[in-house]
């Protein structure tokens, strides 16, 4: 029998990159989800098929291609089975995700979380969310080396969180019903691991200049968390704009991202910034509901992929 599970993608509202060096950051789950369907099969292989990437791979003991883009998913599946003390025979795992890959929207973490969810459903077992998030974190380490853990956390729990690497996270008490978030693609591909390393190299080179920027980003996150809890979206937008300035300063913006950010701001967004690792990928704009159509239309003129999203309370289901 086939079962399905899903998990949300995310947007980082405040604090990407700074979060890698233990500053707090804020993420929201969005209503674009990774769906995973799974069932037991009769052989001893784990078949993983990604409809989005158009690739299929078989994994079995003694035949594990660690270079496959699907290997992190296999790893998450195996770890979930291990946690349940299940010696599996075989599995078929089919991924169908609404989240664009390699775009800063947490697609890989969401697929890992949903895969674990599907395995739990096959065997009618439970794992607590902390354990699910931890397994997805380990899969994220395979994807990009030194993840902060924010992606697997928001994808598992949903809603909006303030997250700090050394301390974990708090769910924010929030009501986003007055606003929409718009995500617009720069259509420039980039690699999170490379960008994280680039920023850290620059930070080591200019330590005394970077330190205050990191410190400032930490304050920004705390202020933004208060703004979210107070539903003060004008203030949140301003803080996002400041955050974008810091991201430009540490070297992850470019001409196209700046264009998208300014188009969003000039057409009514409360705030707009890079979201995720930068260097390409998406920007996020925060808009009042009454203004989002304007912002959407303007962004559509300069980007082929623009998503209008709501914040999703649902994590793994
Ligand atoms: O993979 P992305 O683009 O969502 O970037 C994640 C955000 C970083 O802070 C750059 C890295 C991390 O692990 O938190």
Short mmCIF file of C-alpha atoms and ligand atoms in Angstrom, two decimals:
data_model
loop_
_atom_site.label_atom_id
_atom_site.label_comp_id
_atom_site.label_asym_id
_atom_site.label_seq_id
_atom_site.Cartn_x
_atom_site.Cartn_y
_atom_site.Cartn_z
CA UNK A 1 0.00 0.00 0.00
CA UNK A 2 1.28 3.48 -0.88
CA UNK A 3 1.33 6.23 1.71
CA UNK A 4 2.10 9.93 1.35
CA UNK A 5 3.63 12.58 3.56
CA UNK A 6 4.57 16.17 2.96
CA UNK A 7 6.65 18.98 4.44
CA UNK A 8 6.86 22.70 3.69
CA UNK A 9 9.54 24.76 2.05
CA UNK A 10 10.74 27.89 3.77
CA UNK A 11 11.87 31.44 3.39
CA UNK A 12 14.41 32.99 5.70
CA UNK A 13 13.07 36.41 6.70
CA UNK A 14 16.10 37.48 8.71
CA UNK A 15 19.60 36.19 9.36
CA UNK A 16 20.83 33.80 6.65
CA UNK A 17 24.62 33.38 6.70
CA UNK A 18 24.83 35.11 10.09
CA UNK A 19 23.01 32.07 11.48
CA UNK A 20 25.90 29.82 10.40
CA UNK A 21 28.08 31.65 12.95
CA UNK A 22 25.50 31.29 15.70
CA UNK A 23 23.49 34.49 15.35
CA UNK A 24 19.71 34.07 15.67
CA UNK A 25 17.66 33.96 12.47
CA UNK A 26 13.98 33.90 11.57
CA UNK A 27 12.33 31.54 9.11
CA UNK A 28 8.77 30.97 7.96
CA UNK A 29 7.24 27.85 6.45
CA UNK A 30 5.50 28.57 3.15
CA UNK A 31 2.59 26.84 1.44
CA UNK A 32 4.79 25.18 -1.19
CA UNK A 33 5.36 21.60 -0.12
CA UNK A 34 7.46 18.55 -0.92
CA UNK A 35 5.27 15.46 -1.32
CA UNK A 36 6.69 11.98 -0.92
CA UNK A 37 4.83 8.79 -1.72
CA UNK A 38 6.35 5.52 -0.55
CA UNK A 39 5.61 1.82 -0.36
CA UNK A 40 7.37 -1.42 0.46
CA UNK A 41 8.70 -3.40 -2.46
CA UNK A 42 9.62 -7.06 -2.79
CA UNK A 43 13.33 -6.73 -3.56
CA UNK A 44 16.13 -5.56 -1.30
CA UNK A 45 16.61 -2.18 -2.99
CA UNK A 46 15.55 1.31 -2.14
CA UNK A 47 14.35 2.99 -5.31
CA UNK A 48 14.15 6.77 -5.25
CA UNK A 49 12.52 8.65 -8.11
CA UNK A 50 12.43 12.44 -8.23
CA UNK A 51 9.73 13.63 -10.62
CA UNK A 52 11.13 17.15 -10.40
CA UNK A 53 14.73 16.33 -11.21
CA UNK A 54 13.65 13.58 -13.62
CA UNK A 55 16.09 11.12 -12.07
CA UNK A 56 15.82 7.68 -10.56
CA UNK A 57 18.37 5.72 -8.54
CA UNK A 58 18.50 2.35 -6.82
CA UNK A 59 20.40 1.93 -3.59
CA UNK A 60 21.17 -1.36 -1.84
CA UNK A 61 23.79 -2.59 0.63
CA UNK A 62 27.02 -2.72 -1.37
CA UNK A 63 25.61 -0.49 -4.11
CA UNK A 64 25.39 3.02 -2.75
CA UNK A 65 26.29 5.85 -5.08
CA UNK A 66 27.19 8.65 -2.69
CA UNK A 67 27.57 11.05 -5.62
CA UNK A 68 23.92 10.70 -6.60
CA UNK A 69 21.83 13.84 -5.93
CA UNK A 70 19.34 11.40 -4.40
CA UNK A 71 21.85 9.99 -1.91
CA UNK A 72 20.85 12.41 0.93
CA UNK A 73 17.27 11.13 0.60
CA UNK A 74 18.47 7.53 0.76
CA UNK A 75 20.50 8.48 3.82
CA UNK A 76 17.46 10.05 5.53
CA UNK A 77 15.37 6.96 4.72
CA UNK A 78 18.01 4.58 6.09
CA UNK A 79 18.48 6.65 9.25
CA UNK A 80 14.72 6.71 9.84
CA UNK A 81 14.55 2.93 9.43
CA UNK A 82 17.50 2.51 11.79
CA UNK A 83 15.79 4.67 14.43
CA UNK A 84 12.73 2.43 14.17
CA UNK A 85 14.88 -0.74 14.34
CA UNK A 86 13.49 -1.87 11.00
CA UNK A 87 15.54 -4.13 8.78
CA UNK A 88 13.86 -3.20 5.54
CA UNK A 89 13.54 -5.39 2.56
CA UNK A 90 12.89 -2.80 -0.11
CA UNK A 91 11.19 0.53 -0.63
CA UNK A 92 9.96 2.72 -3.45
CA UNK A 93 10.12 6.42 -2.73
CA UNK A 94 8.63 8.94 -5.16
CA UNK A 95 9.28 12.64 -4.73
CA UNK A 96 6.96 15.25 -6.17
CA UNK A 97 7.81 18.70 -4.87
CA UNK A 98 6.26 22.13 -5.43
CA UNK A 99 9.42 23.75 -4.04
CA UNK A 100 11.97 24.83 -6.65
CA UNK A 101 15.29 23.05 -5.98
CA UNK A 102 18.58 24.89 -5.28
CA UNK A 103 16.76 28.17 -4.87
CA UNK A 104 17.00 28.94 -1.16
CA UNK A 105 13.55 27.61 -0.33
CA UNK A 106 14.64 24.59 1.63
CA UNK A 107 13.65 22.01 -0.95
CA UNK A 108 16.22 19.38 0.08
CA UNK A 109 15.33 19.57 3.78
CA UNK A 110 11.61 19.41 2.99
CA UNK A 111 12.13 16.30 0.84
CA UNK A 112 14.13 14.62 3.63
CA UNK A 113 11.49 15.47 6.24
CA UNK A 114 8.65 14.25 3.99
CA UNK A 115 10.57 11.03 3.23
CA UNK A 116 10.92 10.31 6.94
CA UNK A 117 7.20 11.08 7.33
CA UNK A 118 6.29 8.60 4.59
CA UNK A 119 8.42 5.86 6.18
CA UNK A 120 6.73 6.43 9.53
CA UNK A 121 3.37 6.03 7.82
CA UNK A 122 4.36 2.81 6.02
CA UNK A 123 5.25 1.15 9.32
CA UNK A 124 2.59 2.97 11.35
CA UNK A 125 5.23 4.18 13.75
CA UNK A 126 6.10 7.53 15.31
CA UNK A 127 9.25 9.48 15.96
CA UNK A 128 9.20 12.76 17.81
CA UNK A 129 9.73 15.91 15.76
CA UNK A 130 13.11 16.54 17.34
CA UNK A 131 14.35 13.19 16.05
CA UNK A 132 12.85 13.77 12.58
CA UNK A 133 14.52 17.16 12.35
CA UNK A 134 17.84 15.70 13.51
CA UNK A 135 17.84 13.02 10.82
CA UNK A 136 16.98 15.64 8.18
CA UNK A 137 19.85 17.78 9.51
CA UNK A 138 22.30 14.94 8.90
CA UNK A 139 20.99 14.59 5.35
CA UNK A 140 21.47 18.37 4.92
CA UNK A 141 25.10 17.97 5.97
CA UNK A 142 25.55 15.74 2.94
CA UNK A 143 23.87 18.34 0.71
CA UNK A 144 25.90 21.36 1.74
CA UNK A 145 28.57 20.67 4.31
CA UNK A 146 27.89 23.01 7.20
CA UNK A 147 24.16 23.73 7.49
CA UNK A 148 22.91 25.81 10.40
CA UNK A 149 19.90 23.52 10.92
CA UNK A 150 17.28 26.18 10.21
CA UNK A 151 15.88 24.42 7.10
CA UNK A 152 15.20 21.03 8.67
CA UNK A 153 13.74 22.74 11.76
CA UNK A 154 11.23 24.97 9.97
CA UNK A 155 10.26 22.17 7.59
CA UNK A 156 9.54 19.81 10.48
CA UNK A 157 7.67 22.26 12.73
CA UNK A 158 6.08 24.76 10.29
CA UNK A 159 4.87 28.25 11.27
CA UNK A 160 7.51 30.86 12.03
CA UNK A 161 10.55 30.35 14.23
CA UNK A 162 13.47 32.16 15.70
CA UNK A 163 16.41 29.82 15.55
CA UNK A 164 19.88 29.79 17.02
CA UNK A 165 22.33 27.03 16.28
CA UNK A 166 23.64 26.61 19.83
CA UNK A 167 20.26 26.93 21.50
CA UNK A 168 17.60 25.53 19.20
CA UNK A 169 14.47 27.45 18.34
CA UNK A 170 11.30 29.04 19.59
CA UNK A 171 8.04 29.04 17.65
CA UNK A 172 6.83 32.61 17.31
CA UNK A 173 3.27 33.44 18.27
CA UNK A 174 2.22 35.00 15.04
CA UNK A 175 -0.67 35.88 12.81
CA UNK A 176 0.32 36.58 9.23
CA UNK A 177 -3.22 36.84 7.88
CA UNK A 178 -2.71 40.51 6.86
CA UNK A 179 0.28 39.80 4.63
CA UNK A 180 1.58 37.77 1.71
CA UNK A 181 5.14 36.85 0.93
CA UNK A 182 6.25 37.01 -2.67
CA UNK A 183 9.24 35.06 -3.87
CA UNK A 184 10.89 36.07 -7.14
CA UNK A 185 13.60 34.14 -8.94
CA UNK A 186 16.82 35.77 -10.13
CA UNK A 187 17.18 32.77 -12.46
CA UNK A 188 20.84 32.56 -11.50
CA UNK A 189 21.85 29.19 -10.13
CA UNK A 190 24.07 28.99 -7.12
CA UNK A 191 25.39 26.56 -4.56
CA UNK A 192 24.72 27.13 -0.87
CA UNK A 193 27.91 25.40 0.31
CA UNK A 194 30.10 27.53 -1.97
CA UNK A 195 28.43 30.75 -0.83
CA UNK A 196 28.72 29.84 2.84
CA UNK A 197 32.45 29.16 2.33
CA UNK A 198 32.88 32.42 0.39
CA UNK A 199 31.31 34.45 3.20
CA UNK A 200 33.36 32.69 5.87
CA UNK A 201 36.59 33.34 3.93
CA UNK A 202 35.76 37.04 3.74
CA UNK A 203 34.84 37.06 7.43
CA UNK A 204 38.21 35.55 8.36
CA UNK A 205 40.01 38.08 6.18
CA UNK A 206 38.19 41.11 7.61
CA UNK A 207 37.37 39.88 11.06
CA UNK A 208 37.08 43.23 12.81
CA UNK A 209 34.87 44.64 10.08
CA UNK A 210 32.62 41.58 9.93
CA UNK A 211 32.19 41.10 13.67
CA UNK A 212 29.93 44.16 14.13
CA UNK A 213 27.88 43.13 11.09
CA UNK A 214 27.23 39.73 12.69
CA UNK A 215 26.41 41.37 15.99
CA UNK A 216 24.00 43.72 14.22
CA UNK A 217 22.32 40.79 12.43
CA UNK A 218 21.70 39.16 15.80
CA UNK A 219 19.94 42.29 17.08
CA UNK A 220 17.96 42.49 13.87
CA UNK A 221 16.60 38.99 14.43
CA UNK A 222 15.49 39.77 17.98
CA UNK A 223 13.80 43.01 16.85
CA UNK A 224 12.14 41.21 13.95
CA UNK A 225 10.83 38.47 16.26
CA UNK A 226 9.18 41.17 18.40
CA UNK A 227 7.73 42.83 15.29
CA UNK A 228 6.24 39.50 14.17
CA UNK A 229 4.69 38.84 17.57
CA UNK A 230 3.28 42.38 17.62
CA UNK A 231 2.03 42.03 14.02
CA UNK A 232 4.01 45.17 13.21
CA UNK A 233 4.66 44.34 9.57
CA UNK A 234 5.89 47.80 8.63
CA UNK A 235 8.68 47.42 11.15
CA UNK A 236 9.36 43.86 9.98
CA UNK A 237 9.65 45.12 6.38
CA UNK A 238 12.12 47.81 7.40
CA UNK A 239 14.19 45.28 9.29
CA UNK A 240 14.20 43.01 6.22
CA UNK A 241 15.54 45.93 4.16
CA UNK A 242 18.33 46.52 6.67
CA UNK A 243 19.10 42.82 6.60
CA UNK A 244 19.40 42.95 2.83
CA UNK A 245 21.99 45.70 3.22
CA UNK A 246 24.03 43.48 5.51
CA UNK A 247 23.80 40.61 3.01
CA UNK A 248 25.09 42.93 0.28
CA UNK A 249 27.93 43.94 2.59
CA UNK A 250 29.05 40.35 3.10
CA UNK A 251 29.12 39.79 -0.65
CA UNK A 252 26.10 37.65 -1.56
CA UNK A 253 24.08 40.10 -3.64
CA UNK A 254 24.41 40.89 -7.32
CA UNK A 255 22.87 43.20 -9.91
CA UNK A 256 19.86 40.95 -10.64
CA UNK A 257 19.02 40.42 -6.97
CA UNK A 258 19.27 44.17 -6.35
CA UNK A 259 16.92 44.78 -9.29
CA UNK A 260 14.33 42.38 -7.90
CA UNK A 261 14.60 43.87 -4.41
CA UNK A 262 14.16 47.43 -5.68
CA UNK A 263 11.29 46.55 -8.03
CA UNK A 264 9.47 44.96 -5.08
CA UNK A 265 10.11 47.93 -2.79
CA UNK A 266 9.18 50.54 -5.41
CA UNK A 267 5.88 48.79 -6.08
CA UNK A 268 4.56 48.63 -2.57
CA UNK A 269 6.40 45.88 -0.67
CA UNK A 270 6.90 46.59 3.02
CA UNK A 271 10.37 45.13 2.70
CA UNK A 272 12.38 42.99 0.30
CA UNK A 273 15.62 41.08 0.58
CA UNK A 274 17.62 38.12 -0.61
CA UNK A 275 16.39 34.91 0.96
CA UNK A 276 18.72 31.99 1.50
CA UNK A 277 22.33 31.87 0.45
CA UNK A 278 22.12 34.60 -2.21
CA UNK A 279 24.46 34.80 -5.20
CA UNK A 280 21.30 33.98 -7.18
CA UNK A 281 18.16 32.12 -6.17
CA UNK A 282 15.19 34.07 -4.87
CA UNK A 283 14.32 37.30 -3.14
CA UNK A 284 11.49 37.54 -0.63
CA UNK A 285 9.15 40.51 -0.42
CA UNK A 286 6.67 41.13 2.38
CA UNK A 287 3.42 42.84 1.31
CA UNK A 288 0.12 43.79 2.78
CA UNK A 289 -2.61 41.76 1.11
CA UNK A 290 -4.02 44.89 -0.50
CA UNK A 291 -0.70 45.61 -2.24
CA UNK A 292 0.56 42.22 -3.27
CA UNK A 293 -0.95 42.19 -6.78
CA UNK A 294 0.99 45.31 -7.72
CA UNK A 295 4.21 43.86 -6.42
CA UNK A 296 3.53 40.55 -8.15
CA UNK A 297 2.82 42.19 -11.52
CA UNK A 298 5.94 44.35 -11.33
CA UNK A 299 8.14 41.40 -10.40
CA UNK A 300 6.64 39.30 -13.21
CA UNK A 301 8.10 41.81 -15.67
CA UNK A 302 11.63 41.10 -14.46
CA UNK A 303 11.43 37.45 -13.39
CA UNK A 304 9.95 34.37 -15.04
CA UNK A 305 9.19 32.67 -11.75
CA UNK A 306 7.30 34.53 -9.07
CA UNK A 307 5.38 32.80 -6.27
CA UNK A 308 2.78 34.42 -4.03
CA UNK A 309 2.82 32.51 -0.76
CA UNK A 310 1.14 32.35 2.61
CA UNK A 311 2.85 31.33 5.79
CA UNK A 312 1.99 27.72 6.53
CA UNK A 313 1.32 26.59 10.05
CA UNK A 314 1.71 22.98 9.05
CA UNK A 315 5.09 21.31 9.31
CA UNK A 316 5.42 17.61 8.54
CA UNK A 317 2.09 15.89 7.86
O1 LIG B 1 20.23 26.80 1.05
P1 LIG B 1 19.66 28.18 1.28
O2 LIG B 1 19.83 29.07 0.13
O3 LIG B 1 18.29 28.16 1.84
O4 LIG B 1 20.60 28.87 2.38
C1 LIG B 1 20.54 28.53 3.69
C2 LIG B 1 20.90 29.68 4.52
C3 LIG B 1 22.34 29.80 4.97
O5 LIG B 1 22.30 30.55 6.16
C4 LIG B 1 23.15 30.53 3.92
C5 LIG B 1 23.00 28.46 5.24
C6 LIG B 1 22.45 27.72 6.44
O6 LIG B 1 22.76 26.53 6.56
O7 LIG B 1 21.77 28.32 7.29
#
